[in-house]
CSV table of C-alpha atoms in Angstrom, one decimal:
chain,number,residue,atom,x,y,z
T,1,MET,CA,-60.0,-13.4,-30.3
T,2,PRO,CA,-57.5,-15.5,-28.3
T,3,CYS,CA,-53.8,-15.2,-29.2
T,4,ASN,CA,-51.8,-18.3,-29.8
T,5,GLN,CA,-48.3,-18.9,-28.3
T,6,LYS,CA,-46.5,-17.8,-31.4
T,7,ASN,CA,-48.3,-14.4,-31.4
T,8,ILE,CA,-47.6,-13.8,-27.7
T,9,GLY,CA,-43.9,-14.5,-28.4
T,10,PHE,CA,-43.8,-12.1,-31.4
T,11,TRP,CA,-45.6,-9.2,-29.5
T,12,GLY,CA,-43.4,-9.8,-26.4
T,13,VAL,CA,-40.2,-9.4,-28.5
T,14,LEU,CA,-41.6,-6.4,-30.3
T,15,ALA,CA,-42.5,-4.7,-27.0
T,16,SER,CA,-39.1,-5.4,-25.6
T,17,THR,CA,-37.5,-4.0,-28.7
T,18,LEU,CA,-39.6,-0.8,-28.5
T,19,ILE,CA,-38.8,-0.3,-24.8
T,20,LEU,CA,-35.1,-0.8,-25.4
T,21,CYS,CA,-35.1,1.6,-28.3
T,22,ALA,CA,-37.0,4.2,-26.3
T,23,CYS,CA,-34.5,3.8,-23.4
T,24,ASN,CA,-31.6,4.1,-25.7
T,25,SER,CA,-33.2,7.1,-27.4
T,26,LEU,CA,-33.8,8.8,-24.0
T,27,PHE,CA,-30.3,8.0,-22.8
T,28,LYS,CA,-28.8,9.4,-26.0
T,29,LYS,CA,-31.0,12.5,-25.8
T,30,ASP,CA,-29.9,13.0,-22.2
T,31,LYS,CA,-26.2,12.7,-23.1
T,32,GLU,CA,-26.6,15.1,-26.0
T,33,GLU,CA,-28.5,17.7,-23.9
T,34,ASN,CA,-25.7,17.8,-21.4
T,35,ALA,CA,-22.9,17.8,-23.9
T,36,ILE,CA,-21.1,20.7,-25.6
T,37,ALA,CA,-19.3,18.6,-28.3
T,38,ARG,CA,-19.2,15.1,-29.6
T,39,VAL,CA,-16.7,13.0,-31.6
T,40,GLY,CA,-18.2,9.6,-32.5
T,41,ASP,CA,-19.5,8.1,-29.3
T,42,VAL,CA,-17.4,10.3,-27.0
T,43,TYR,CA,-18.9,13.4,-25.5
T,44,LEU,CA,-17.4,16.6,-24.0
T,45,TYR,CA,-19.5,18.2,-21.2
T,46,LYS,CA,-19.8,21.6,-19.6
T,47,LYS,CA,-18.2,20.2,-16.4
T,48,ASP,CA,-15.1,19.3,-18.4
T,49,VAL,CA,-14.4,22.9,-19.2
T,50,ALA,CA,-15.8,24.6,-16.1
T,51,GLY,CA,-12.3,25.0,-14.6
T,52,LEU,CA,-11.0,26.9,-17.6
T,53,VAL,CA,-12.9,30.1,-17.1
T,54,THR,CA,-11.9,32.5,-14.3
T,55,LYS,CA,-13.9,35.4,-12.9
T,56,ASP,CA,-11.6,38.1,-14.3
T,57,MET,CA,-12.1,36.9,-17.9
T,58,SER,CA,-14.4,38.7,-20.3
T,59,PRO,CA,-17.2,36.8,-22.0
T,60,GLN,CA,-15.3,37.1,-25.3
T,61,ASP,CA,-12.1,35.7,-23.8
T,62,SER,CA,-14.0,32.9,-22.1
T,63,ALA,CA,-15.8,31.9,-25.4
T,64,ALA,CA,-12.5,32.0,-27.3
T,65,LEU,CA,-10.7,29.8,-24.7
T,66,ILE,CA,-13.5,27.2,-24.6
T,67,ASN,CA,-13.8,27.1,-28.3
T,68,SER,CA,-10.0,26.6,-28.6
T,69,TYR,CA,-10.2,23.8,-26.0
T,70,ILE,CA,-13.1,22.1,-27.9
T,71,GLN,CA,-11.1,22.2,-31.1
T,72,ASN,CA,-8.0,20.7,-29.5
T,73,TRP,CA,-10.1,18.1,-27.8
T,74,ALA,CA,-11.9,17.1,-31.0
T,75,THR,CA,-8.6,16.9,-32.9
T,76,LYS,CA,-7.1,14.6,-30.3
T,77,GLN,CA,-10.2,12.4,-30.3
T,78,LEU,CA,-10.1,12.1,-34.1
T,79,PHE,CA,-6.5,11.3,-34.2
T,80,MET,CA,-6.9,8.7,-31.5
T,81,ASP,CA,-9.7,7.1,-33.5
T,82,ARG,CA,-7.6,7.0,-36.6
T,83,SER,CA,-4.6,5.6,-34.7
T,84,LYS,CA,-6.7,2.7,-33.4
T,85,ILE,CA,-7.6,1.9,-37.0
T,86,ASN,CA,-4.3,2.4,-38.6
T,87,LEU,CA,-1.6,1.5,-36.1
T,88,PRO,CA,-0.4,-2.1,-35.9
T,89,GLU,CA,-2.0,-4.3,-33.2
T,90,ASN,CA,1.3,-5.0,-31.4
T,91,GLN,CA,1.9,-1.2,-31.2
T,92,LEU,CA,-1.5,-0.5,-29.8
T,93,ALA,CA,-1.1,-3.3,-27.3
T,94,GLU,CA,2.2,-1.8,-26.1
T,95,TYR,CA,0.6,1.6,-25.8
T,96,ASN,CA,-2.3,0.2,-23.8
T,97,ARG,CA,0.2,-1.6,-21.5
T,98,LEU,CA,2.1,1.7,-20.9
T,99,VAL,CA,-1.1,3.6,-20.2
T,100,GLU,CA,-2.2,1.0,-17.6
T,101,GLU,CA,1.3,0.9,-16.1
T,102,TYR,CA,1.3,4.7,-15.8
T,103,ARG,CA,-2.2,4.7,-14.3
T,104,ALA,CA,-1.1,2.1,-11.7
T,105,ASP,CA,2.0,4.1,-10.9
T,106,LEU,CA,0.0,7.3,-10.5
T,107,TYR,CA,-2.4,5.8,-8.0
T,108,THR,CA,0.3,4.0,-6.1
T,109,ARG,CA,2.6,7.0,-5.8
T,110,ALA,CA,-0.3,9.2,-4.5
T,111,TYR,CA,-1.4,6.6,-2.0
T,112,ILE,CA,2.1,5.9,-0.7
T,113,GLU,CA,2.9,9.6,-0.4
T,114,ALA,CA,-0.3,10.1,1.6
T,115,LEU,CA,0.7,7.3,4.0
T,116,VAL,CA,4.3,8.7,4.3
T,117,GLN,CA,3.1,12.2,5.0
T,118,LYS,CA,0.8,10.9,7.7
T,119,GLU,CA,3.2,8.5,9.4
T,120,MET,CA,6.7,10.1,8.9
T,121,ASP,CA,8.4,11.9,11.7
T,122,THR,CA,9.7,15.2,10.3
T,123,THR,CA,11.6,16.3,13.4
T,124,VAL,CA,15.4,16.4,13.2
T,125,THR,CA,17.2,16.9,16.5
T,126,ASN,CA,20.5,18.8,16.9
T,127,ALA,CA,22.2,15.5,17.9
T,128,GLN,CA,21.0,14.0,14.6
T,129,PHE,CA,22.2,17.0,12.6
T,130,GLU,CA,25.7,16.8,14.3
T,131,LYS,CA,26.0,13.1,13.9
T,132,PHE,CA,25.2,13.2,10.2
T,133,TYR,CA,27.5,16.2,9.7
T,134,GLU,CA,30.5,14.5,11.4
T,135,GLU,CA,29.9,11.3,9.4
T,136,GLN,CA,29.6,13.1,6.0
T,137,LYS,CA,32.0,16.1,6.5
T,138,ASP,CA,34.1,15.3,3.5
T,139,ASN,CA,31.1,15.5,1.2
T,140,PHE,CA,30.4,19.1,2.2
T,141,LYS,CA,33.3,20.9,0.7
T,142,LEU,CA,32.5,24.4,-0.5
T,143,ASP,CA,32.3,25.3,-4.2
T,144,GLU,CA,32.4,29.0,-3.5
T,145,LYS,CA,33.6,31.3,-0.8
T,146,LEU,CA,31.5,32.0,2.3
T,147,VAL,CA,31.8,35.2,4.3
T,148,GLN,CA,30.7,36.4,7.8
T,149,LEU,CA,30.3,40.2,7.7
T,150,ARG,CA,28.3,43.3,8.5
T,151,PHE,CA,27.6,46.1,6.0
T,152,VAL,CA,25.5,49.1,5.3
T,153,VAL,CA,24.6,50.9,2.1
T,154,LEU,CA,24.4,54.7,2.3
T,155,ASN,CA,23.2,57.3,-0.1
T,156,ALA,CA,26.1,59.0,-1.9
T,157,GLN,CA,25.2,62.3,-0.1
T,158,PHE,CA,25.1,60.8,3.4
T,159,LEU,CA,26.6,63.4,5.7
T,160,ASN,CA,27.7,61.2,8.7
T,161,LYS,CA,29.6,58.5,6.9
T,162,ASP,CA,32.7,58.7,9.1
T,163,GLU,CA,30.6,58.1,12.2
T,164,VAL,CA,28.9,55.1,10.7
T,165,GLU,CA,32.3,53.7,9.6
T,166,LYS,CA,33.7,54.0,13.1
T,167,ARG,CA,30.6,52.4,14.7
T,168,LEU,CA,30.6,49.6,12.1
T,169,LYS,CA,34.3,48.8,12.8
T,170,ASN,CA,34.0,48.9,16.6
T,171,PHE,CA,30.5,47.3,16.8
T,172,ASP,CA,30.0,47.0,20.6
T,173,SER,CA,26.6,47.1,22.2
T,174,GLU,CA,26.5,51.0,22.2
T,175,ASP,CA,27.5,51.0,18.5
T,176,LYS,CA,24.8,48.5,17.6
T,177,GLN,CA,22.2,50.6,19.4
T,178,PHE,CA,23.4,53.7,17.5
T,179,LEU,CA,23.3,52.0,14.1
T,180,ASP,CA,19.9,50.6,14.8
T,181,SER,CA,18.6,54.0,15.8
T,182,ILE,CA,19.5,55.6,12.4
T,183,GLY,CA,18.8,52.5,10.4
T,184,VAL,CA,15.9,54.2,8.5
T,185,GLN,CA,18.6,56.4,6.9
T,186,PHE,CA,20.4,53.4,5.3
T,187,LYS,CA,19.5,52.1,1.9
T,188,LYS,CA,20.4,48.6,3.1
T,189,ALA,CA,21.9,47.1,6.2
T,190,HIS,CA,23.1,43.7,7.4
T,191,PHE,CA,24.3,43.5,11.0
T,192,ASN,CA,24.1,39.7,11.7
T,193,ASP,CA,27.7,38.9,11.2
T,194,SER,CA,27.4,35.4,12.6
T,195,ILE,CA,25.6,34.2,9.5
T,196,TRP,CA,27.6,32.8,6.6
T,197,VAL,CA,26.8,34.4,3.3
T,198,SER,CA,27.8,33.2,-0.2
T,199,THR,CA,29.9,35.5,-2.4
T,200,THR,CA,27.2,35.1,-5.1
T,201,ARG,CA,24.6,36.6,-2.8
T,202,LEU,CA,27.0,39.4,-1.7
T,203,ILE,CA,27.8,40.4,-5.3
T,204,SER,CA,24.0,40.7,-5.9
T,205,GLU,CA,23.7,42.9,-2.7
T,206,ILE,CA,26.8,45.1,-3.1
T,207,ALA,CA,26.8,46.5,-6.6
T,208,PRO,CA,30.5,47.5,-7.0
T,209,LEU,CA,31.6,44.0,-5.7
T,210,ASP,CA,32.3,41.5,-8.5
T,211,SER,CA,34.1,38.2,-9.2
T,212,GLU,CA,37.3,40.2,-10.2
T,213,ASN,CA,37.7,42.3,-7.0
T,214,GLN,CA,36.1,40.1,-4.4
T,215,ASP,CA,39.4,38.6,-3.3
T,216,LYS,CA,40.8,42.0,-2.6
T,217,HIS,CA,37.9,43.1,-0.4
T,218,LEU,CA,36.7,39.9,1.2
T,219,LYS,CA,39.4,38.9,3.6
T,220,ASN,CA,39.5,38.0,7.2
T,221,SER,CA,39.1,41.1,9.4
T,222,GLN,CA,39.1,43.3,6.3
T,223,PHE,CA,37.2,46.6,6.2
T,224,PHE,CA,36.1,47.8,2.8
T,225,GLU,CA,34.6,51.0,1.3
T,226,LEU,CA,33.2,50.8,-2.2
T,227,GLU,CA,31.0,53.3,-4.1
T,228,ASP,CA,29.2,53.9,-7.3
T,229,SER,CA,27.2,56.8,-8.7
T,230,LEU,CA,24.2,56.0,-6.4
T,231,ALA,CA,25.6,54.8,-3.1
T,232,VAL,CA,28.5,54.1,-0.7
T,233,TYR,CA,29.0,50.6,0.6
T,234,LEU,CA,30.8,50.1,4.0
T,235,GLY,CA,31.6,46.6,5.2
T,236,LYS,CA,33.5,44.8,7.9
T,237,VAL,CA,34.5,41.2,7.3
T,238,ASN,CA,34.8,38.8,10.2
T,239,LYS,CA,35.8,35.6,8.6
T,240,VAL,CA,36.1,34.0,5.2
T,241,LEU,CA,35.9,30.3,4.2
T,242,MET,CA,37.6,29.4,0.9
T,243,VAL,CA,36.6,27.0,-1.9
T,244,ASN,CA,37.2,23.4,-0.8
T,245,ASP,CA,37.0,24.3,2.9
T,246,ILE,CA,34.4,22.2,4.8
T,247,ALA,CA,31.0,24.0,4.9
T,248,PRO,CA,29.9,25.0,8.4
T,249,LEU,CA,27.0,23.0,9.8
T,250,SER,CA,24.8,26.2,10.2
T,251,TYR,CA,25.1,26.9,6.5
T,252,ILE,CA,24.2,23.4,5.2
T,253,LYS,CA,21.6,22.5,7.9
T,254,PRO,CA,18.7,22.9,5.4
T,255,ASN,CA,20.4,20.5,3.0
T,256,ILE,CA,21.2,18.0,5.7
T,257,LYS,CA,17.6,18.1,6.9
T,258,GLN,CA,16.3,17.4,3.4
T,259,ILE,CA,18.7,14.4,3.0
T,260,ILE,CA,17.7,12.9,6.4
T,261,LEU,CA,14.0,13.3,5.6
T,262,ASN,CA,14.4,11.8,2.1
T,263,ARG,CA,16.2,8.8,3.6
T,264,ARG,CA,13.3,8.4,6.1
T,265,ARG,CA,10.8,8.7,3.3
T,266,LEU,CA,12.5,6.0,1.3
T,267,SER,CA,12.8,3.7,4.4
T,268,LEU,CA,9.2,4.2,5.4
T,269,LYS,CA,8.1,3.6,1.8
T,270,LYS,CA,10.0,0.3,1.7
T,271,LYS,CA,8.5,-0.7,5.0
T,272,LEU,CA,4.9,0.1,3.8
T,273,GLU,CA,5.5,-1.9,0.6
T,274,THR,CA,6.8,-4.9,2.6
T,275,GLU,CA,3.9,-4.7,5.0
T,276,ILE,CA,1.2,-4.5,2.4
T,277,LEU,CA,2.7,-7.4,0.5
T,278,ASP,CA,3.1,-9.6,3.6
T,279,GLN,CA,-0.5,-8.8,4.6
T,280,ALA,CA,-1.8,-9.8,1.1
T,281,VAL,CA,0.1,-13.1,1.3
T,282,LYS,CA,-1.3,-13.8,4.8
T,283,ASN,CA,-4.8,-13.1,3.6
T,284,LYS,CA,-4.2,-15.2,0.5
T,285,ASP,CA,-4.9,-12.1,-1.7
T,286,PHE,CA,-1.6,-12.6,-3.3
T,287,GLN,CA,-0.1,-15.8,-4.6
T,288,THR,CA,2.6,-16.9,-7.0
T,289,TYR,CA,2.5,-20.0,-9.2
T,290,GLU,CA,5.3,-22.1,-10.6
T,291,PRO,CA,5.4,-21.7,-14.4
T,292,GLU,CA,4.3,-24.7,-16.3
T,293,GLU,CA,7.0,-26.8,-17.9
């Protein structure tokens, strides 16, 4: 029996509806099969928690961790759903604006940092170090004493202490060779007396030295002998720089390098921002409009 136009329309709509329902059902089924939790229309999947479990974790610990994560995830989703219903529209709009702003900042910072890392010259020459140091000397005043010295730490029962003391005081090439040759007998040793060391570090290395007695023992050309129940500490001071003296270049070189590189980074960042804006204007990807009166 022939079908009229109306029947064809009806069956066509019905077929389309059935196909759509079937597709939705299959899609929903697929989502559910790959999910480990659901709150409303939002699903949590295995891949979302894959990074939580490490190889050294027991099955019980893994299960407990994942279960805790799921509970926290569900709580956040439920609170977020409630907030969308109960918070004022203007507050929700402000939060959405902040989220979008943070998202844009995150992408922007990551991209600019990648460009800076690729293009920035990280080499600082000696001439650049010295130029910066001379220009900024007054900003590099010390807030604690610095000391150039050599010292050794001996066991309390060390038998040849007098010989070590003599060699440490004299410290010519033969003395250095001798001290190096018996270095395995020292509990600790520091022979590079051209390096500036802060008193904070020295106090941590030489147990009997403290903030109360450091002025007595840490003087220019001073030799000191300190001891406690475990060790004897012998030291020969070359030179001392006091608080408010200008820090030597060798001591603050790492700080200067960081300052120079930070300035380069900011300069390059500004240059990249200007270039990308100028290019957008040139390509007519960016335009500004006069506000309407």
